[in-house]
Amino acid sequence: MDDLYTTLTEQRRELMTAKTVDSDLDLAYQLQMQEAMNASLALHNPATASSSRTPPHPHPNDDNVLDIATTLMLEDMNRFVQELEDREQSEAEMRKLKEDLDRRIHDQKLAVDIDNIPDEQWEKYGDNYHRPYRTAKSSPSSSSSKALVDSECFRLYFKGLVSEERVRGITVSVAGAGVAICDSRDNLILEARKNVEAMVNGAVVSGEVAELQALIEALNKALTLDLKSVTFFCDDYMLYQYVTGRVPPRQSKIVPLVNQVALLQRKFTYCNPSLVARNNIKFAFKSARDSIVSQIIWAEETSKGKLKETCVICFEDIDVDKIFSVDGCLHRYCFSCMKQHVEVKLLNGMVAKCPHENCKSEVSIDSCGKFLAPNLVEVMSQRIKESSISPTEKVYCPYPRCSALMSKSEVLRYTKNVYIGAEESGARKCMKCHYFFCIKCKVPWHLNMTCYDYKRSNANAHPGDAKLKSLAKSNRWRQCLKCNHMVELAEGCYHITCRCGYEFCYTCGAEWKSKKATCSCKIWDERNIIHDNRQR
């Protein structure tokens, strides 16, 4: 490690020297060229030569490629040197932790030996009894030190919990894992907790999945401490059957976790499970519960901005009062990242969901007011409502000043309360502006008049309708007979499937039934197919 660090330092110094020399040579070259030009000009026009004796200026297009490359190499070297220093510091901390553990085992064994010495012998020889931890010439990596740690069989306790909790009036699923590593006398050496993903692919994980993830975390912690012999204690009978190989797991989510446990077990000299009662899972149960509590409870200071949290998208340290928590999954991101995420989804006409990978929790509209403008919150509310209503059920209020979105079933139920015979007549009452309209022809309600008579007497009731019909005629658009939406054929065949699900012929408008045409029009035109090929 020292030789590598020295080599990198020397290379960095040489690069800096080369960069300086290259710059000096370039400047000397520029000066010589300028002097030559001045001498040449002096033979023809002395005035011009005297006025041109100015210091050379680098050409604006002279991009020093070597300088850029040198800078990038120096940055890479600095980054690599920093990584080496961080790794060395981490290894030093680990060596210190192992030495403390080794010293602790030594002191405990010494205390047990002293306790077993009879009082008569202690009174006579106690003053001369000594067993130093390590001689001055020995090192933490000596064979005696290794033998001392390797002779100990450590105990691993783990617990994985999945719980339903109430957070701000909403029921959410939360999972956590707790780990405790003890020596052979159950003295605590290491205690840890970890947040576990409670939702995977939209489904809540089982208790067995959480338990296996906790076990994997415990084994990894033991390997980090370089422990050779461990016994892990399990209070779940089926989990015990899985890890001992007596019962093969059948669930697809459990099989890879059991395999991972088996691979980790092979890295130990000795690693066996032991089935115990729940009350014997020492400290791990409390750690797992603390992990769950930490996900659903935030301290009083969080509302005052005294604590900071790192956003996992931008990796900025943000005041916790500017961190957004997604309802249902409790994944947390800063306002800036959530604002950009939601705005992009809205621009694409999509409902915003949690940015976490494979998380299907939808972003609550009410909570978006913290980082979105009011008009965007309204748009988002409309998007969510539109996505919740199928195309065949959507209906908009025909009054231009309203245009409220409703589903056909809900507006029918609403109208039945105030209008007798609403289903037969086609009359509907808007749930927003409370005006009546016709569900059949999507116009204001025409009492005692059929839809056909109303269209004849109000052919151009709205100037926009006439413009739309003229535009549709000039562009050869077609109108769906079921939902009245305009359809344009850009390329492809004449078999049209509207977004409402209605299928018809683009040429004559005749309905397609069972994926077959009911008319004799040709299905495709060669020009449309050729146009498609050229685009490709």
Coordinates of N, CA and C in Angstrom, one line a residue, residues 124-255:
K124 N -1.9 -16.9 48.7 CA -0.5 -17.2 48.8 C 0.2 -16.7 47.5
Y125 N -0.4 -16.9 46.4 CA 0.3 -16.6 45.1 C -0.3 -15.6 44.3
G126 N -1.4 -14.9 44.8 CA -2.1 -14.0 44.0 C -1.3 -12.8 43.5
D127 N -0.4 -12.3 44.4 CA 0.4 -11.1 44.0 C 1.4 -11.4 42.8
N128 N 1.7 -12.7 42.7 CA 2.6 -13.1 41.6 C 1.9 -13.5 40.3
Y129 N 0.6 -13.6 40.4 CA -0.2 -14.1 39.2 C -0.3 -13.0 38.2
H130 N 0.1 -13.2 37.0 CA -0.1 -12.2 35.9 C -0.1 -12.9 34.6
R131 N -0.9 -12.4 33.7 CA -1.0 -12.9 32.3 C -1.2 -11.7 31.4
P132 N -0.1 -11.1 30.9 CA -0.3 -9.9 30.0 C -1.0 -10.2 28.7
Y133 N -1.7 -9.2 28.2 CA -2.5 -9.4 27.0 C -1.6 -9.8 25.8
R134 N -0.5 -9.1 25.7 CA 0.3 -9.4 24.6 C 1.7 -8.8 24.9
T135 N 2.7 -9.6 24.5 CA 4.1 -9.1 24.7 C 4.4 -8.0 23.8
A136 N 5.4 -7.2 24.1 CA 5.8 -6.0 23.3 C 6.1 -6.4 21.9
K137 N 6.7 -7.6 21.6 CA 7.1 -8.0 20.3 C 6.0 -8.5 19.4
S138 N 4.9 -8.9 20.1 CA 3.8 -9.5 19.3 C 3.0 -8.4 18.7
S139 N 2.2 -8.8 17.7 CA 1.4 -7.9 16.9 C 0.0 -8.4 16.9
P140 N -1.0 -7.6 16.5 CA -2.4 -8.0 16.4 C -2.6 -9.2 15.4
S141 N -1.7 -9.3 14.5 CA -1.8 -10.3 13.5 C -1.0 -11.6 13.8
S142 N -0.5 -11.7 15.0 CA 0.4 -12.8 15.4 C -0.5 -14.0 15.5
S143 N 0.1 -15.2 15.5 CA -0.6 -16.5 15.6 C -1.3 -16.6 16.9
S144 N -0.7 -16.2 18.0 CA -1.3 -16.3 19.3 C -2.6 -15.5 19.4
S145 N -2.6 -14.3 18.8 CA -3.8 -13.5 18.8 C -4.9 -14.1 18.0
K146 N -4.5 -14.7 16.8 CA -5.5 -15.3 16.0 C -6.1 -16.5 16.7
A147 N -5.3 -17.3 17.3 CA -5.8 -18.5 18.0 C -6.8 -18.1 19.1
L148 N -6.6 -17.0 19.7 CA -7.4 -16.6 20.8 C -8.8 -16.3 20.3
V149 N -9.0 -15.6 19.2 CA -10.3 -15.3 18.6 C -10.9 -16.5 18.0
D150 N -10.1 -17.3 17.3 CA -10.6 -18.4 16.6 C -11.1 -19.5 17.5
S151 N -10.7 -19.5 18.8 CA -11.1 -20.5 19.7 C -12.5 -20.2 20.3
E152 N -13.0 -19.0 20.0 CA -14.3 -18.5 20.5 C -15.4 -18.8 19.5
C153 N -16.5 -19.3 20.0 CA -17.7 -19.5 19.1 C -18.7 -18.5 19.5
F154 N -19.0 -17.6 18.5 CA -19.8 -16.4 18.8 C -21.3 -16.8 18.5
R155 N -22.2 -16.0 19.1 CA -23.6 -16.2 19.0 C -24.2 -15.1 18.2
L156 N -25.0 -15.4 17.2 CA -25.7 -14.5 16.4 C -27.2 -14.5 16.6
Y157 N -27.8 -13.4 17.0 CA -29.2 -13.3 17.2 C -29.8 -12.3 16.1
F158 N -30.9 -12.7 15.5 CA -31.5 -11.9 14.4 C -33.0 -11.9 14.5
K159 N -33.6 -10.9 14.0 CA -35.1 -10.8 14.0 C -35.5 -9.9 12.9
G160 N -36.5 -10.4 12.0 CA -37.1 -9.6 11.0 C -38.6 -9.5 11.3
L161 N -39.1 -8.2 11.2 CA -40.5 -8.0 11.6 C -41.1 -7.2 10.4
V162 N -42.4 -7.5 10.2 CA -43.3 -6.8 9.2 C -44.5 -6.4 10.0
S163 N -44.8 -5.1 10.0 CA -45.9 -4.6 10.8 C -46.7 -3.6 10.0
E164 N -48.0 -3.5 10.3 CA -48.9 -2.5 9.8 C -49.0 -1.3 10.8
E165 N -48.7 -0.1 10.4 CA -48.7 1.0 11.3 C -49.6 2.1 10.8
R166 N -50.0 3.0 11.7 CA -50.8 4.1 11.3 C -49.9 5.4 11.2
V167 N -49.8 5.9 10.0 CA -48.9 7.1 9.9 C -49.8 8.2 9.3
R168 N -50.0 9.3 10.0 CA -50.8 10.4 9.5 C -52.2 10.0 9.0
G169 N -52.8 9.0 9.8 CA -54.1 8.6 9.4 C -54.2 7.5 8.3
I170 N -53.0 7.1 7.8 CA -53.0 6.1 6.7 C -52.3 4.8 7.3
T171 N -52.8 3.7 6.9 CA -52.2 2.4 7.3 C -51.1 2.0 6.3
V172 N -49.9 1.8 6.7 CA -48.8 1.5 5.9 C -48.1 0.2 6.4
S173 N -47.5 -0.5 5.5 CA -46.7 -1.7 5.9 C -45.2 -1.3 6.1
V174 N -44.6 -1.6 7.2 CA -43.2 -1.3 7.5 C -42.5 -2.5 7.9
A175 N -41.2 -2.7 7.5 CA -40.4 -3.9 7.9 C -39.1 -3.4 8.4
G176 N -38.5 -4.2 9.3 CA -37.2 -3.9 9.9 C -36.5 -5.1 10.4
A177 N -35.2 -5.0 10.5 CA -34.3 -6.1 10.9 C -33.4 -5.7 12.0
G178 N -33.3 -6.6 13.0 CA -32.4 -6.4 14.1 C -31.3 -7.5 14.2
V179 N -30.1 -7.1 14.6 CA -29.0 -8.1 14.7 C -28.2 -7.8 16.0
A180 N -27.8 -8.9 16.6 CA -27.0 -8.8 17.8 C -25.9 -9.9 17.8
I181 N -24.7 -9.6 18.0 CA -23.6 -10.5 18.0 C -23.0 -10.5 19.4
C182 N -23.0 -11.7 20.0 CA -22.5 -11.9 21.4 C -21.4 -12.9 21.4
D183 N -20.6 -12.9 22.5 CA -19.6 -13.9 22.7 C -20.3 -15.2 23.3
S184 N -19.4 -16.1 23.6 CA -20.0 -17.4 24.1 C -20.7 -17.3 25.4
R185 N -20.5 -16.2 26.2 CA -21.2 -16.0 27.5 C -22.3 -15.0 27.3
D186 N -22.7 -14.7 26.1 CA -23.8 -13.8 25.8 C -23.6 -12.3 26.2
N187 N -22.3 -12.0 26.2 CA -22.0 -10.5 26.4 C -22.1 -9.9 25.0
L188 N -22.8 -8.8 24.9 CA -23.1 -8.1 23.7 C -21.8 -7.5 23.1
I189 N -21.5 -7.8 21.8 CA -20.3 -7.3 21.1 C -20.7 -6.2 20.1
L190 N -21.8 -6.5 19.3 CA -22.2 -5.6 18.3 C -23.8 -5.7 18.2
E191 N -24.4 -4.6 18.0 CA -25.8 -4.5 17.9 C -26.1 -3.6 16.7
A192 N -27.0 -4.0 15.8 CA -27.3 -3.2 14.6 C -28.8 -3.4 14.2
R193 N -29.2 -2.5 13.4 CA -30.6 -2.5 12.9 C -30.6 -2.1 11.5
K194 N -31.6 -2.5 10.7 CA -31.6 -2.2 9.3 C -33.1 -2.1 8.8
N195 N -33.4 -1.0 8.0 CA -34.7 -0.9 7.4 C -34.8 -1.9 6.2
V196 N -35.9 -2.6 6.2 CA -36.2 -3.6 5.1 C -37.3 -3.1 4.3
E197 N -37.2 -3.3 3.0 CA -38.3 -3.0 2.1 C -39.6 -3.8 2.3
A198 N -40.6 -3.1 2.8 CA -41.9 -3.9 3.1 C -42.7 -4.2 1.8
M199 N -42.5 -3.4 0.8 CA -43.3 -3.6 -0.5 C -42.3 -4.0 -1.6
V200 N -42.6 -5.2 -2.2 CA -41.8 -5.6 -3.3 C -42.7 -6.0 -4.5
N201 N -42.6 -5.3 -5.6 CA -43.5 -5.5 -6.7 C -44.9 -5.3 -6.4
G202 N -45.2 -4.3 -5.5 CA -46.6 -4.0 -5.1 C -47.2 -4.9 -4.1
A203 N -46.4 -5.9 -3.6 CA -47.0 -6.8 -2.6 C -46.2 -6.7 -1.3
V204 N -46.9 -6.9 -0.1 CA -46.2 -6.8 1.2 C -45.4 -8.1 1.4
V205 N -44.1 -7.9 1.8 CA -43.3 -9.1 2.0 C -43.8 -9.9 3.2
S206 N -43.5 -11.2 3.2 CA -43.9 -12.0 4.3 C -42.9 -11.9 5.5
G207 N -43.4 -12.5 6.6 CA -42.5 -12.5 7.8 C -41.2 -13.3 7.5
E208 N -41.3 -14.4 6.8 CA -40.2 -15.3 6.5 C -39.1 -14.5 5.7
V209 N -39.6 -13.7 4.7 CA -38.7 -12.9 3.9 C -37.9 -11.9 4.8
A210 N -38.6 -11.3 5.7 CA -38.0 -10.3 6.6 C -37.0 -11.0 7.5
E211 N -37.3 -12.2 8.0 CA -36.4 -13.0 8.8 C -35.2 -13.4 8.1
L212 N -35.3 -13.8 6.9 CA -34.1 -14.2 6.1 C -33.2 -13.1 5.8
Q213 N -33.8 -11.9 5.5 CA -33.0 -10.7 5.3 C -32.2 -10.3 6.5
A214 N -32.9 -10.5 7.7 CA -32.2 -10.2 8.9 C -31.1 -11.2 9.2
L215 N -31.3 -12.4 8.8 CA -30.2 -13.5 9.0 C -29.0 -13.1 8.1
I216 N -29.3 -12.8 6.9 CA -28.2 -12.4 5.9 C -27.4 -11.2 6.5
E217 N -28.1 -10.2 7.0 CA -27.4 -9.1 7.6 C -26.6 -9.5 8.8
A218 N -27.0 -10.4 9.6 CA -26.3 -10.9 10.7 C -25.0 -11.6 10.3
L219 N -25.1 -12.5 9.3 CA -24.0 -13.2 8.8 C -22.9 -12.3 8.2
N220 N -23.4 -11.3 7.4 CA -22.5 -10.3 6.8 C -21.7 -9.5 7.9
K221 N -22.4 -9.2 9.0 CA -21.8 -8.5 10.1 C -20.7 -9.3 10.7
A222 N -21.0 -10.6 10.9 CA -20.0 -11.5 11.5 C -18.8 -11.7 10.6
L223 N -19.0 -11.8 9.3 CA -17.9 -11.9 8.3 C -17.1 -10.6 8.3
T224 N -17.7 -9.4 8.5 CA -17.0 -8.2 8.6 C -16.0 -8.2 9.7
L225 N -16.4 -8.8 10.8 CA -15.6 -8.9 12.0 C -14.6 -10.0 11.9
D226 N -14.6 -10.7 10.8 CA -13.7 -11.8 10.6 C -13.8 -13.0 11.6
L227 N -15.1 -13.2 12.0 CA -15.3 -14.3 13.0 C -15.3 -15.6 12.2
K228 N -14.8 -16.7 12.8 CA -14.6 -17.9 12.2 C -15.7 -18.9 12.6
S229 N -16.1 -18.9 13.8 CA -17.1 -19.9 14.3 C -18.3 -19.1 14.9
V230 N -19.5 -19.4 14.4 CA -20.7 -18.8 14.9 C -21.8 -19.8 15.0
T231 N -22.8 -19.5 15.9 CA -24.0 -20.2 16.0 C -25.1 -19.2 15.9
F232 N -26.0 -19.3 14.9 CA -27.1 -18.3 14.8 C -28.4 -18.9 15.3
F233 N -29.1 -18.2 16.1 CA -30.3 -18.6 16.8 C -31.6 -18.2 16.1
C234 N -32.5 -19.1 15.9 CA -33.7 -18.9 15.1 C -34.9 -19.3 15.9
D235 N -36.0 -18.4 15.9 CA -37.2 -18.8 16.6 C -38.3 -19.1 15.7
D236 N -38.1 -19.2 14.4 CA -39.1 -19.6 13.4 C -38.8 -21.0 12.9
Y237 N -39.8 -21.9 13.2 CA -39.6 -23.3 12.9 C -39.4 -23.6 11.4
M238 N -40.2 -23.0 10.5 CA -40.1 -23.2 9.1 C -38.8 -22.6 8.6
L239 N -38.4 -21.5 9.1 CA -37.1 -20.9 8.7 C -35.9 -21.9 9.1
Y240 N -36.0 -22.4 10.2 CA -35.0 -23.4 10.7 C -35.0 -24.6 9.8
Q241 N -36.2 -25.1 9.3 CA -36.2 -26.2 8.4 C -35.5 -25.8 7.1
Y242 N -35.7 -24.6 6.6 CA -35.1 -24.1 5.4 C -33.6 -24.1 5.4
V243 N -33.1 -23.5 6.5 CA -31.6 -23.3 6.5 C -30.9 -24.6 6.9
T244 N -31.6 -25.6 7.5 CA -30.9 -26.9 7.7 C -31.1 -27.8 6.6
G245 N -31.9 -27.4 5.5 CA -32.0 -28.3 4.4 C -33.0 -29.4 4.5
R246 N -33.8 -29.4 5.6 CA -34.7 -30.5 5.8 C -36.0 -30.3 5.0
V247 N -36.4 -29.0 4.7 CA -37.5 -28.7 3.9 C -37.1 -27.7 2.9
P248 N -37.2 -28.0 1.6 CA -36.9 -27.1 0.5 C -37.9 -26.0 0.4
P249 N -37.6 -24.7 0.3 CA -38.5 -23.7 0.1 C -39.2 -23.7 -1.2
R250 N -40.5 -23.3 -1.3 CA -41.2 -23.4 -2.6 C -41.6 -22.0 -3.1
Q251 N -41.6 -21.0 -2.3 CA -41.9 -19.7 -2.7 C -40.8 -19.1 -3.5
S252 N -41.1 -18.4 -4.6 CA -40.0 -17.8 -5.4 C -39.2 -16.7 -4.7
K253 N -39.9 -16.0 -3.8 CA -39.2 -14.9 -3.1 C -38.2 -15.5 -2.0
I254 N -38.5 -16.7 -1.5 CA -37.7 -17.2 -0.4 C -36.5 -18.0 -0.9
V255 N -36.6 -18.7 -2.1 CA -35.6 -19.6 -2.6 C -34.2 -18.8 -2.7

